Coordinates of C-alpha atoms in Angstrom, one line a residue:
X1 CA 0.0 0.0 0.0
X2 CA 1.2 3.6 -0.9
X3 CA 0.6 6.6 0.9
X4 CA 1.6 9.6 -1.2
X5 CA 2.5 12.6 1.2
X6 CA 1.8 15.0 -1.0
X7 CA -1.6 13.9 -1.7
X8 CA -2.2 13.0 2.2
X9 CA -1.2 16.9 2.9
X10 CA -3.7 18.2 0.3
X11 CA -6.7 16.0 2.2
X12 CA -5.0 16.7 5.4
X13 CA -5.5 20.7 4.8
X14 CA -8.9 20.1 3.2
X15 CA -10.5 17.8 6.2
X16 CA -8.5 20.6 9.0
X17 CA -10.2 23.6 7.0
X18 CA -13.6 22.0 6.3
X19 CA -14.0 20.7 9.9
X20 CA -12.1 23.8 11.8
X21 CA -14.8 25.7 10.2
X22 CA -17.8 23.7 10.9
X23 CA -16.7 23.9 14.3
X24 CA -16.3 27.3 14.0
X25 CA -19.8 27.8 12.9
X26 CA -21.0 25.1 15.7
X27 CA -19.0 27.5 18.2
X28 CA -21.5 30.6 16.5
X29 CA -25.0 29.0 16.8
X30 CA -23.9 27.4 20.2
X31 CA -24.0 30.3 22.1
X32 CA -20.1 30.9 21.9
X33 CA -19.6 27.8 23.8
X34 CA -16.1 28.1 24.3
X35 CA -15.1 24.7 24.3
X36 CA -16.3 24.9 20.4
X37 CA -14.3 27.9 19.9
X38 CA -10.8 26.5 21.2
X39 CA -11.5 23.6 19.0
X40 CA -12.0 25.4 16.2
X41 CA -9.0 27.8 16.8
X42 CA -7.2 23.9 17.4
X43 CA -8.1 22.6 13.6
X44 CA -7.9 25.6 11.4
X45 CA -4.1 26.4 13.0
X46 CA -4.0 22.7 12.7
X47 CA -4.5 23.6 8.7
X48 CA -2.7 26.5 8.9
X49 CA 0.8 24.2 10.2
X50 CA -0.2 21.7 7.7
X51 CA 0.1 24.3 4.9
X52 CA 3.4 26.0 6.2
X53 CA 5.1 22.7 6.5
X54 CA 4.4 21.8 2.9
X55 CA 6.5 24.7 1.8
X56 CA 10.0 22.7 1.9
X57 CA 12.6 23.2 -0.8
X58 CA 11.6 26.8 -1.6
X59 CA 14.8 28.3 0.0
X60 CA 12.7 29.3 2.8
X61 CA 13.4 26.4 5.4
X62 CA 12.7 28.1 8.4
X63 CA 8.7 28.6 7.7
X64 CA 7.9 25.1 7.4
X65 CA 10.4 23.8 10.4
X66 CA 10.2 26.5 12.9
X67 CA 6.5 28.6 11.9
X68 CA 5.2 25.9 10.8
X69 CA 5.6 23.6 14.3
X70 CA 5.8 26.3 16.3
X71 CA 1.9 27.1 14.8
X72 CA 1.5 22.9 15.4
X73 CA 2.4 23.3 19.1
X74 CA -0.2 26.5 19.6
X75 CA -2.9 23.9 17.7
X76 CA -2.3 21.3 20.5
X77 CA -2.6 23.9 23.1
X78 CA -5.9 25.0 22.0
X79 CA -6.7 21.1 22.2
X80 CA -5.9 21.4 25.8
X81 CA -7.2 25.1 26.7
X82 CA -10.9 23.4 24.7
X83 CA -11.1 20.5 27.1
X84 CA -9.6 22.8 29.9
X85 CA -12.9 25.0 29.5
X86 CA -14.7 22.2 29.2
X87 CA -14.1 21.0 32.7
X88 CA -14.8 24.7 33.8
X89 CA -11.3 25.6 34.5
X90 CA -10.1 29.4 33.5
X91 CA -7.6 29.1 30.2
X92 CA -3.8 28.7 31.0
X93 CA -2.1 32.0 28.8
X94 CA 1.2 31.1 29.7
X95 CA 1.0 27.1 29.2
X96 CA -0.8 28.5 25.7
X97 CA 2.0 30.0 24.0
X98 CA 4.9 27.5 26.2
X99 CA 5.3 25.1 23.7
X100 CA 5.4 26.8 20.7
X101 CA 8.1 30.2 22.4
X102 CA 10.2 27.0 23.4
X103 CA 10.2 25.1 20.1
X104 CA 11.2 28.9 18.8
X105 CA 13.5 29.9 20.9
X106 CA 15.6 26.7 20.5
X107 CA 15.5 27.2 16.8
X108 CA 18.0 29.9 17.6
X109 CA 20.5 27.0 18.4
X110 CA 21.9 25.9 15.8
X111 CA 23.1 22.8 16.5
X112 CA 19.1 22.1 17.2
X113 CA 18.2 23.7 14.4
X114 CA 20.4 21.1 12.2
X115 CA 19.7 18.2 13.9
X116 CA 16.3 16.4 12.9
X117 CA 16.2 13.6 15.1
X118 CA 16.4 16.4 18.6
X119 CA 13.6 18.1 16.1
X120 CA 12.1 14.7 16.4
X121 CA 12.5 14.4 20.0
X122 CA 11.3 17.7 21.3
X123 CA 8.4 17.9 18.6
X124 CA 7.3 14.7 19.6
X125 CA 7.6 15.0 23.8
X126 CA 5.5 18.6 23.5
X127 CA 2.9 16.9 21.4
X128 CA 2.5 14.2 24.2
X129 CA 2.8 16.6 27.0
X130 CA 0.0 19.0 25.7
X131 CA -2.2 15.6 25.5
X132 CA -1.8 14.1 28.6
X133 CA -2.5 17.8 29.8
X134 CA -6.1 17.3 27.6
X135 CA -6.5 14.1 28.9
X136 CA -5.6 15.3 32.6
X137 CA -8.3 18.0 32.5
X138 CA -11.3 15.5 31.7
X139 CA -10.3 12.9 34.6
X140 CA -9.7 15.3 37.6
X141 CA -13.0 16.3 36.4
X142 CA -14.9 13.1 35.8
X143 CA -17.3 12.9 38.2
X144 CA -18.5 16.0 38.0
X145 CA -18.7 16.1 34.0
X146 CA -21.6 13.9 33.9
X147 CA -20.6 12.9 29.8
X148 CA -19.0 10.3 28.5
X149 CA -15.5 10.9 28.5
X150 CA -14.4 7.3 27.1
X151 CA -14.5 7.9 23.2
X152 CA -12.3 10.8 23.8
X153 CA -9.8 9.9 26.4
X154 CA -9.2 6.8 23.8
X155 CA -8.6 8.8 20.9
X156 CA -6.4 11.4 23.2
X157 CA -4.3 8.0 24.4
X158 CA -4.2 6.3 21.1
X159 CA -2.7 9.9 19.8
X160 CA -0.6 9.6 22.9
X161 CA 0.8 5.9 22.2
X162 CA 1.8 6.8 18.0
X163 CA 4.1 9.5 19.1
X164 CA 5.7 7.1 21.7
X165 CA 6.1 5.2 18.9
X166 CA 7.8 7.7 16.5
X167 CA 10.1 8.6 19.8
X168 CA 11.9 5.1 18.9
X169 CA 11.6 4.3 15.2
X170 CA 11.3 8.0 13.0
X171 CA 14.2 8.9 12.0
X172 CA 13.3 10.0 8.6
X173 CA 13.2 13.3 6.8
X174 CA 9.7 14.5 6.4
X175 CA 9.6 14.2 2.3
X176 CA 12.1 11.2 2.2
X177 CA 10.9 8.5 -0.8
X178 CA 9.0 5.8 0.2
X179 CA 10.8 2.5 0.2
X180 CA 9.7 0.2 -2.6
X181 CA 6.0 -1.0 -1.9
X182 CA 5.9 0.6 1.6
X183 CA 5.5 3.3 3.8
X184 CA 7.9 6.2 5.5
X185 CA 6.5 6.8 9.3
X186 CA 5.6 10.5 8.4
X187 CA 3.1 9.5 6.1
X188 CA 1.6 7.3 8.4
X189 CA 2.0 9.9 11.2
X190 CA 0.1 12.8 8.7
X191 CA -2.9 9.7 7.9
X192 CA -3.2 9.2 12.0
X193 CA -3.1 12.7 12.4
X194 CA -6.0 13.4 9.9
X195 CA -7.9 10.6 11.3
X196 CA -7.2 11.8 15.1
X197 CA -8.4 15.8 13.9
X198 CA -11.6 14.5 13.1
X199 CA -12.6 12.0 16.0
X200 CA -11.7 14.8 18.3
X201 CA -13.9 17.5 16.3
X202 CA -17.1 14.8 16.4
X203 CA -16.1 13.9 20.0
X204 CA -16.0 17.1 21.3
X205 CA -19.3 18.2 19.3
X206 CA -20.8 14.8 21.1
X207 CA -19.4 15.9 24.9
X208 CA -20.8 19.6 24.4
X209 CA -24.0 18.2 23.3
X210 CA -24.4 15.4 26.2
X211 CA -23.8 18.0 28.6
X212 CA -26.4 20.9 26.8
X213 CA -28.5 18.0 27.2
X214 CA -28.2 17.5 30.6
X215 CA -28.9 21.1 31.4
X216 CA -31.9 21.5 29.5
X217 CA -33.1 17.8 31.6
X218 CA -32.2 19.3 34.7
X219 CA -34.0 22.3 34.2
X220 CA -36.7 21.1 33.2
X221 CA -37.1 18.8 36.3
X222 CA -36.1 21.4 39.0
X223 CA -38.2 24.8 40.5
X224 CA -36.2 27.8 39.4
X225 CA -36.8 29.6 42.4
X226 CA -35.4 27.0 44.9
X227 CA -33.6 25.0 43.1
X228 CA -35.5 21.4 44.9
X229 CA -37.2 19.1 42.0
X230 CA -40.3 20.0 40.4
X231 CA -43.6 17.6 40.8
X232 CA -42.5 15.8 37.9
X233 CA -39.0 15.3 39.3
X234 CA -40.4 14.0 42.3
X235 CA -43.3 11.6 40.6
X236 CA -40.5 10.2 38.6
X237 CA -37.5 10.2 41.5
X238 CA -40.5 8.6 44.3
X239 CA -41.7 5.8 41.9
X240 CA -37.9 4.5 41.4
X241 CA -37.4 4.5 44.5
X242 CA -40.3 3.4 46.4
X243 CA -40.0 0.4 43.4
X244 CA -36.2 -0.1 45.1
X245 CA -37.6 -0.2 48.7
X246 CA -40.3 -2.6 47.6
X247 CA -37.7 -5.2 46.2
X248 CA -36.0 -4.8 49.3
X249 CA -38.7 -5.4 51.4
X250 CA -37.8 -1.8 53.2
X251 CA -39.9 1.1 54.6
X252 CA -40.0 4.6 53.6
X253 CA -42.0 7.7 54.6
X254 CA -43.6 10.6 52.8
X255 CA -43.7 14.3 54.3
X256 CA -46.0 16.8 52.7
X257 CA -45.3 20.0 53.9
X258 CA -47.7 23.2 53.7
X259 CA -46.4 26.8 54.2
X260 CA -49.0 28.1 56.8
X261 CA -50.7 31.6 55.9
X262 CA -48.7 32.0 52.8
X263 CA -51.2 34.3 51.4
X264 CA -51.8 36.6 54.0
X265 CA -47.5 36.7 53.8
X266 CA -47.5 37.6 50.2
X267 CA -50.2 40.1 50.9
X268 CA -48.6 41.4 53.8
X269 CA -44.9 42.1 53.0
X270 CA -44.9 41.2 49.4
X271 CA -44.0 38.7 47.3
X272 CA -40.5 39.0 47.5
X273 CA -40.9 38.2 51.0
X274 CA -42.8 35.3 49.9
X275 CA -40.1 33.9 47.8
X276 CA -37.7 34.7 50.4
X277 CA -40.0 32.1 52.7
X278 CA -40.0 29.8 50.3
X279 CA -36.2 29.8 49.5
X280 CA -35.7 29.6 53.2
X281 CA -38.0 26.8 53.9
X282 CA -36.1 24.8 50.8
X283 CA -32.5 25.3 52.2
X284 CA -33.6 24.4 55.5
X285 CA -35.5 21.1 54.5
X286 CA -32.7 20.2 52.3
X287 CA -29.7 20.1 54.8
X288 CA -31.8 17.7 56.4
X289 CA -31.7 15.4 53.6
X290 CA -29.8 12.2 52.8
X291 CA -28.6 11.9 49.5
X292 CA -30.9 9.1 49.2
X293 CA -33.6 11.5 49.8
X294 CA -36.2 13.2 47.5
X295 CA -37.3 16.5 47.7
X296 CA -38.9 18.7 45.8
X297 CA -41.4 21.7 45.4
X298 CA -44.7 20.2 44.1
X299 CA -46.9 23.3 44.1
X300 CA -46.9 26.9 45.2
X301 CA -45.9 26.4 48.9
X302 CA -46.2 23.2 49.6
X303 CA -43.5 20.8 49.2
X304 CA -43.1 16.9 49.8
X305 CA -39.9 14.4 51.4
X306 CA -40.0 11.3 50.6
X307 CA -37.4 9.3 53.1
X308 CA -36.6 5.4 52.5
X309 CA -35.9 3.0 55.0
X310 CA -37.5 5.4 57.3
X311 CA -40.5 4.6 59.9
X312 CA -43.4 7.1 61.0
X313 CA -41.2 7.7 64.2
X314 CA -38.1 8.7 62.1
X315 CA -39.9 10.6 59.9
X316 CA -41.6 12.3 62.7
X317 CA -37.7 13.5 64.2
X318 CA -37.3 15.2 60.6
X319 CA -40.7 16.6 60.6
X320 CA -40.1 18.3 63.9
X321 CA -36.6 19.6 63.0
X322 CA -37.5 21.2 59.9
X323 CA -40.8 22.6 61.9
X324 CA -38.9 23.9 64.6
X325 CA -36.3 25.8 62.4
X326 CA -38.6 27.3 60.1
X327 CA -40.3 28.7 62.8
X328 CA -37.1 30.1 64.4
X329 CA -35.5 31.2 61.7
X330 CA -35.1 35.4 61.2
X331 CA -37.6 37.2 59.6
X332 CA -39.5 40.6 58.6
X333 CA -41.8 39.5 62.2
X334 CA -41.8 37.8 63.9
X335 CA -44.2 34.6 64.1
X336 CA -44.8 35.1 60.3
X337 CA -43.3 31.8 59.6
X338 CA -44.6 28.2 60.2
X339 CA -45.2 25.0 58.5
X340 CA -48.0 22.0 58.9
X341 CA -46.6 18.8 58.1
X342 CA -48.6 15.2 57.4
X343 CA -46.9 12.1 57.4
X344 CA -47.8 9.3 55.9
X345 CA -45.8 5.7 55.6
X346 CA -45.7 2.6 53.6
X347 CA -47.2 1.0 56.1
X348 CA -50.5 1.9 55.7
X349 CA -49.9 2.8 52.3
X350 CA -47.9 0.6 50.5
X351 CA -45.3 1.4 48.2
X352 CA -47.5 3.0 46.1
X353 CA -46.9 6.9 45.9
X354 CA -49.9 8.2 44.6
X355 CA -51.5 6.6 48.2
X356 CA -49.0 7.7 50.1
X357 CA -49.5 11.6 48.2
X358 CA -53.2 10.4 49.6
X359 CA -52.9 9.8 53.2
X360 CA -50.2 12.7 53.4
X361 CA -52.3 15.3 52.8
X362 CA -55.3 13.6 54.7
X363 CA -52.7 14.3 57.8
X364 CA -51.8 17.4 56.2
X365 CA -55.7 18.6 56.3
X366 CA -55.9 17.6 60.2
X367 CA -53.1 19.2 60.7
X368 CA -54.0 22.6 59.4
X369 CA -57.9 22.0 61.0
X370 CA -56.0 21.7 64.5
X371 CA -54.5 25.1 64.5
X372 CA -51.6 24.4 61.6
X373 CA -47.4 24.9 62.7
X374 CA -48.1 21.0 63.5
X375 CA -47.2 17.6 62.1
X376 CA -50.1 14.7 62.2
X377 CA -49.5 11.5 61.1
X378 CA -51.6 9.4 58.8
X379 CA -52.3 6.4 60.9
X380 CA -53.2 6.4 64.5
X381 CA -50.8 5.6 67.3
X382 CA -49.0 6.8 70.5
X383 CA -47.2 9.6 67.8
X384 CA -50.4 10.4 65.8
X385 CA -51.9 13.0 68.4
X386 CA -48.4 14.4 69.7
X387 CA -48.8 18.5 69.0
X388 CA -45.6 20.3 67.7
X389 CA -43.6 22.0 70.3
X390 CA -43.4 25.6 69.6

């Protein structure tokens, strides 16, 4: 098989443009997602090195070895500042321009200016360094991310693993004939190259779009106001899990909980004020959630906790604390802040969370009819009648 460089340059510089630019316009109509942007900036001087280096024998060797690697090193740096970004770190100026001021400055030298294999060496140790660097961004940052980093970790690695290889076995010139029916490394190197440009464009593209994704999901299942779950998030978080706790033969424990004279607050002081109660009342619930715990807001004040592996009496102790610091916490007066909680458990329920949505606001009713800042339970018992301490 024959791989003509000059023909794998001409592709080479045709894929880097086409695909630098589709990710340039990807980086426009994306809401100048910066990740897109350093990507694009990667390719297109990606195209841009490719072009300069082609220019050998023209009397003007210094733009295809120094300009035209020194552009090569800024094009790996943008690969690194992209999934940098990505991870929602600040870009790196200085490790930016490193490679490519070093790859300069020691063109100044010439005894490394006129040797090719130290060319080899340093060209091939700053391409490596500035992809572990990408790759090193997207792991300290993988469990966070929430995309799949797999296809482009490989790609980074594989990348990673040729120019190992070329560390050992190229030691030819760039434009050196072909031995009779085989390959020289560089054309090999330009063909992985090309093929390694345009996983990483599609990979990338794939990353920014699992993660817009994931936005526009989590948006659309959480209240904008207090950042809990919305109804929906909750109907579809409290099935799962009360199907889990079923299978496991464990309990669990719904609290519905109902702002008390939310109205008269609104009317009162404002609706600002209202939010403010209601932003309050979220933060305060939450810290008192496991992880394992859902909570969300399910209508205009009222909000619901469902707890596994959790009795009535449990459920009760977190009822009471979230009650009790509601109720203490600072506001515009005093007083103007309680909560009526009902309770309502898979014991008399099963783990079936429309009934228990049922029987919680049954307790939540008697709990408002008895003078509300109260919890009642759903079922009768030695807890059922117990009256919140102020």
């Amino acid at each position: 098989m024959q791989l003509s460089v000059p023909t794998l340059l001409v592709v080479d510089l045709y894929i880097l443009t086409l695909v630098g630019v589709l990710m340039c316009f990807a980086w426009y109509r994306g809401r100048r997602e910066p990740t897109l942007g350093y990507m694009s900036a990667a390719l297109l001087l990606g195209a841009l090195s490719t072009f300069l280096g082609s220019l050998r024998n023209l009397g003007i060797d210094y733009v295809p070895i120094v300009i035209s690697n020194a552009m090569l090193f800024l094009c790996y740096a943008m690969v690194w500042m992209s999934m940098r970004v990505f991870a929602g770190r600040p870009p790196h100026w200085p490790g930016l321009v490193a490679g490519a001021v070093l790859w300069a400055a020691l063109c100044l030298w010439p005894a490394f200016y006129g040797s090719l294999p130290a060319r080899i060496l340093l060209s091939s140790l700053l391409t490596i360094a500035y992809c572990l660097l990408a790759a090193g961004e997207l792991w300290r940052s993988r469990h966070s991310l929430e995309v799949s980093l797999r296809p482009i970790l490989i790609l980074l690695f594989l990348h990673i693993g040729v120019y190992a290889v070329r560390l050992l076995l190229d030691r030819d010139l760039p434009y050196a004939p072909a031995p009779e029916g085989g390959i020289t490394f560089f054309a090999f190197l330009i063909f992985e190259t090309l093929l390694f440009a345009i996983g990483l464009a599609f990979a990338t593209l794939a990353m920014v779009k699992e993660r817009a994704e994931l936005k526009f999901r989590s948006a659309a299942l959480s209240d904008p106001l207090t950042g809990a779950g919305n109804r929906r998030a909750f109907m579809d978080s409290g099935e799962r899990l009360l199907r889990m706790c079923a299978e496991r033969g464990e309990p669990a424990a719904l609290l519905l909980c109902d702002l008390d004279n939310f109205k008269q607050l609104n009317d009162a002081y404002g609706h600002p004020a209202g939010d403010q109660a209601l932003v309050e009342f979220s933060r305060i619930t939450a810290s008192r959630m496991r992880r394992k715990d859902v909570f969300a807001r399910i209508g205009g004040e009222e909000f619901a906790c469902l707890l596994p592996e959790a009795g009535a009496e449990g459920a009760y102790q977190v009822a009471e604390r979230v009650r009790r610091e509601f109720a203490e916490l600072p506001f515009i007066a005093e007083g103007q802040l309680s909560v009526s909680i009902g309770i309502a458990t898979t014991r008399e329920a099963g783990h079936d969370l429309p009934n228990l949505l049922a029987l919680a606001d049954q307790a939540l009713y008697a709990a408002k009819a008895k003078g509300r800042n109260r919890i009642e339970l759903a079922a009768s018992g030695p807890s059922a009648d117990r009256r919140a301490r102020e």
